[in-house]
Coordinates of C-alpha atoms in Angstrom, one line a residue:
M1 CA -268.9 -15.5 -34.9
T2 CA -272.5 -15.4 -36.2
R3 CA -275.4 -17.4 -34.6
T4 CA -275.6 -19.5 -37.7
S5 CA -272.0 -20.5 -37.3
Q6 CA -272.5 -21.3 -33.6
R7 CA -275.5 -23.5 -34.4
R8 CA -273.4 -25.3 -37.1
R9 CA -270.5 -25.9 -34.7
S10 CA -272.9 -27.2 -32.0
A11 CA -274.5 -29.6 -34.5
L12 CA -271.1 -30.9 -35.6
R13 CA -270.1 -31.5 -31.9
R14 CA -273.3 -33.4 -31.3
A15 CA -272.7 -35.5 -34.4
A16 CA -269.1 -36.2 -33.4
A17 CA -270.3 -37.3 -29.9
S18 CA -272.9 -39.6 -31.3
I19 CA -270.4 -41.2 -33.7
A20 CA -268.0 -41.7 -30.7
V21 CA -270.7 -43.4 -28.6
L22 CA -271.8 -45.6 -31.6
S23 CA -268.2 -46.6 -32.2
A24 CA -267.8 -47.6 -28.5
V25 CA -271.0 -49.6 -28.5
V26 CA -269.9 -51.4 -31.7
S27 CA -266.5 -52.2 -30.1
L28 CA -268.0 -53.6 -26.9
T29 CA -270.6 -55.6 -28.9
A30 CA -267.8 -57.1 -30.9
C31 CA -266.1 -58.2 -27.7
G32 CA -269.2 -60.1 -26.6
I33 CA -270.4 -57.5 -24.1
R34 CA -274.2 -56.9 -24.2
I35 CA -275.3 -53.3 -23.9
P36 CA -278.8 -52.7 -22.4
P37 CA -281.1 -50.5 -24.4
L38 CA -281.4 -46.9 -23.3
D39 CA -284.5 -45.9 -21.3
P40 CA -286.6 -43.7 -23.6
N41 CA -288.0 -42.0 -20.5
P42 CA -285.2 -42.0 -18.0
D43 CA -287.0 -39.7 -15.6
S44 CA -290.0 -42.1 -15.2
D45 CA -290.4 -43.6 -11.8
K46 CA -290.6 -47.4 -12.3
G47 CA -290.2 -48.3 -8.6
S48 CA -288.0 -51.0 -7.1
P49 CA -288.5 -54.5 -8.4
V50 CA -290.2 -56.9 -6.0
T51 CA -287.7 -59.5 -4.9
G52 CA -289.5 -61.0 -2.0
T53 CA -291.9 -60.5 0.9
D54 CA -291.8 -60.6 4.7
L55 CA -294.9 -62.7 4.8
S56 CA -294.5 -66.4 5.6
T57 CA -295.5 -69.3 3.4
L58 CA -296.6 -72.8 4.3
D59 CA -294.9 -74.8 1.6
A60 CA -291.9 -77.0 2.6
D61 CA -289.4 -74.1 2.1
G62 CA -291.6 -71.7 4.0
I63 CA -292.1 -74.0 7.0
A64 CA -288.3 -74.7 7.1
R65 CA -287.7 -70.9 7.1
I66 CA -290.1 -70.4 10.0
L67 CA -288.5 -73.1 12.1
A68 CA -285.0 -71.8 11.3
T69 CA -285.7 -68.1 12.0
K70 CA -288.3 -68.7 14.7
E71 CA -290.4 -65.9 13.0
A72 CA -293.8 -66.1 11.3
R73 CA -295.9 -63.4 9.8
F74 CA -299.3 -63.7 8.2
D75 CA -301.8 -61.1 6.9
L76 CA -305.5 -61.4 7.8
S77 CA -306.2 -57.8 7.2
E78 CA -308.5 -58.7 4.4
G79 CA -310.3 -61.4 6.5
T80 CA -308.8 -64.4 4.7
I81 CA -305.5 -65.5 3.2
D82 CA -305.6 -67.0 -0.3
K83 CA -303.7 -70.3 -0.4
S84 CA -301.6 -69.1 -3.3
V85 CA -300.2 -66.4 -1.0
L86 CA -299.2 -69.2 1.4
G87 CA -297.6 -71.2 -1.3
L88 CA -300.3 -73.9 -1.2
P89 CA -302.4 -75.4 -4.0
A90 CA -306.1 -74.5 -3.7
D91 CA -307.1 -78.1 -3.0
E92 CA -304.7 -78.8 -0.1
Y93 CA -305.1 -78.4 3.7
A94 CA -302.7 -76.1 5.5
P95 CA -300.1 -77.9 7.6
D96 CA -299.5 -77.2 11.3
V97 CA -296.2 -75.5 12.3
Q98 CA -294.6 -76.8 15.4
S99 CA -291.3 -75.9 16.9
R100 CA -289.5 -78.3 19.3
D101 CA -286.5 -76.2 20.0
G102 CA -287.8 -72.8 21.0
L103 CA -290.7 -70.4 20.6
I104 CA -291.8 -68.8 17.3
S105 CA -292.4 -65.1 17.2
L106 CA -295.8 -64.9 15.5
E107 CA -297.4 -61.8 14.0
I108 CA -300.9 -61.8 12.4
A109 CA -301.8 -58.5 10.8
G110 CA -305.4 -57.3 11.2
P111 CA -307.3 -54.3 9.8
Q112 CA -306.6 -52.2 12.9
G113 CA -303.6 -53.7 14.5
T114 CA -301.4 -56.8 14.9
V115 CA -301.7 -59.9 17.0
E116 CA -298.3 -60.8 18.4
A117 CA -297.3 -63.9 20.4
E118 CA -294.5 -66.3 21.3
T119 CA -295.7 -69.8 20.6
D120 CA -294.5 -73.3 19.8
R121 CA -297.5 -74.4 17.7
I122 CA -299.6 -72.7 15.0
R123 CA -302.6 -74.2 13.2
F124 CA -304.5 -73.0 10.1
F125 CA -308.1 -73.8 9.4
T126 CA -309.3 -74.6 5.9
T127 CA -310.5 -77.5 3.8
D128 CA -309.4 -79.1 0.5
A129 CA -312.4 -77.4 -1.1
Q130 CA -311.7 -74.0 0.3
P131 CA -309.3 -71.7 -1.6
D132 CA -308.3 -69.7 1.5
V133 CA -307.5 -69.8 5.2
D134 CA -309.8 -67.9 7.5
R135 CA -308.6 -68.9 11.0
I136 CA -305.3 -69.1 12.7
T137 CA -304.9 -70.8 16.0
Y138 CA -301.8 -70.7 18.3
F139 CA -301.0 -72.0 21.8
L140 CA -299.7 -70.1 24.8
V141 CA -298.2 -71.9 27.7
A142 CA -297.0 -70.8 31.1
D143 CA -295.2 -72.8 33.8
S144 CA -296.8 -71.1 36.8
P145 CA -300.3 -69.8 37.6
E146 CA -298.9 -66.2 38.0
A147 CA -297.3 -66.2 34.6
F148 CA -300.5 -67.7 33.1
F149 CA -302.7 -65.0 34.6
E150 CA -300.3 -62.3 33.3
L151 CA -300.7 -63.7 29.8
L152 CA -304.5 -63.3 30.1
R153 CA -304.2 -59.7 31.4
E154 CA -301.8 -58.9 28.5
G155 CA -304.4 -60.3 26.1
S156 CA -307.1 -58.1 27.6
D157 CA -304.9 -55.0 27.2
A158 CA -303.7 -55.8 23.7
Y159 CA -306.8 -57.3 22.0
G160 CA -309.8 -56.0 24.0
L161 CA -310.8 -59.1 26.0
D162 CA -313.3 -58.0 28.6
R163 CA -311.1 -57.2 31.6
A164 CA -313.8 -57.8 34.2
S165 CA -314.3 -61.3 32.9
V166 CA -310.6 -62.0 32.9
D167 CA -310.2 -60.8 36.5
D168 CA -313.3 -62.7 37.7
W169 CA -312.0 -65.9 36.2
I170 CA -308.6 -65.4 37.7
D171 CA -310.2 -64.7 41.1
S172 CA -312.3 -67.9 40.9
V173 CA -309.2 -70.0 40.1
E174 CA -307.1 -68.4 42.9
T175 CA -310.0 -69.2 45.3
D176 CA -309.8 -72.9 44.3
S177 CA -306.1 -73.1 43.4
D178 CA -306.1 -76.9 43.6
G179 CA -308.9 -77.3 41.1
V180 CA -309.4 -77.6 37.3
S181 CA -311.1 -74.9 35.2
D182 CA -311.9 -74.5 31.5
F183 CA -313.2 -71.2 30.2
S184 CA -313.6 -69.4 26.9
F185 CA -313.7 -65.6 27.0
A186 CA -315.7 -63.5 24.6
P187 CA -313.4 -62.5 21.7
G188 CA -311.5 -59.2 21.8
T189 CA -311.9 -57.1 18.6
S190 CA -309.6 -54.1 19.0
V191 CA -307.3 -55.1 16.1
G192 CA -310.2 -55.6 13.7
L193 CA -310.2 -59.4 14.2
N194 CA -311.8 -61.8 16.7
V195 CA -309.2 -62.9 19.2
N196 CA -310.6 -65.6 21.4
Y197 CA -308.8 -67.0 24.4
D198 CA -309.9 -70.6 25.4
V199 CA -308.1 -71.3 28.7
R200 CA -307.3 -74.6 30.4
Y201 CA -306.2 -74.5 34.0
D202 CA -305.2 -77.6 35.9
S203 CA -303.4 -77.2 39.2
S204 CA -301.7 -80.6 38.8
A205 CA -300.3 -79.9 35.4
A206 CA -296.7 -78.7 34.7
V207 CA -297.9 -76.0 32.4
Q208 CA -301.1 -74.1 31.9
V209 CA -302.4 -73.6 28.3
A210 CA -304.4 -71.0 26.5
I211 CA -305.6 -71.7 22.9
V212 CA -306.0 -68.5 21.0
D213 CA -308.2 -68.4 17.9
V214 CA -307.8 -65.4 15.4
Y215 CA -310.5 -65.0 12.8
P216 CA -312.5 -62.3 10.9
L217 CA -315.2 -60.3 12.6

């Protein structure tokens, strides 16, 4: 068989295949089945469609999800969080999130690391004239002095609080274990954010409290 004949037969086969495909499409369309258009560039990399995010929001649905899952994650790696990312109008305050039936696992992403905590209350600082949130505050509690002191040491290791200051304050409280003491440590900055521990110690209280502020450098 000559090359011309081979080319002719190949062309006829391609034409027959095209007619068969067209006939199938017409038949399916007549049955009410919609056929999507072919991708003119099937090898192009379009990526996966974005169907959601692991960041938390502060609209009603977002808060309900936080309270149900006991998980909250926010991203301060750019220094602030636009209210639209939080599901809030630009002219609204951000609501507190408080759990009454268990602790929330909180993550706050920073430029160089992540702040992680177990807390029952989270606050967000903004105004009705501010389009973003630039400070997140959460509360740490412990039911014994020893557990409280360990929380502070963990904060020193994780976020760069001055360890000498932490140990000095713990020593002073242990020396006067029946007293009351308030102290604010200089912020740690190892995750690329200011992480400030404001501690409240009262020997007569059932729990000891540290208020942790997280805000840009």
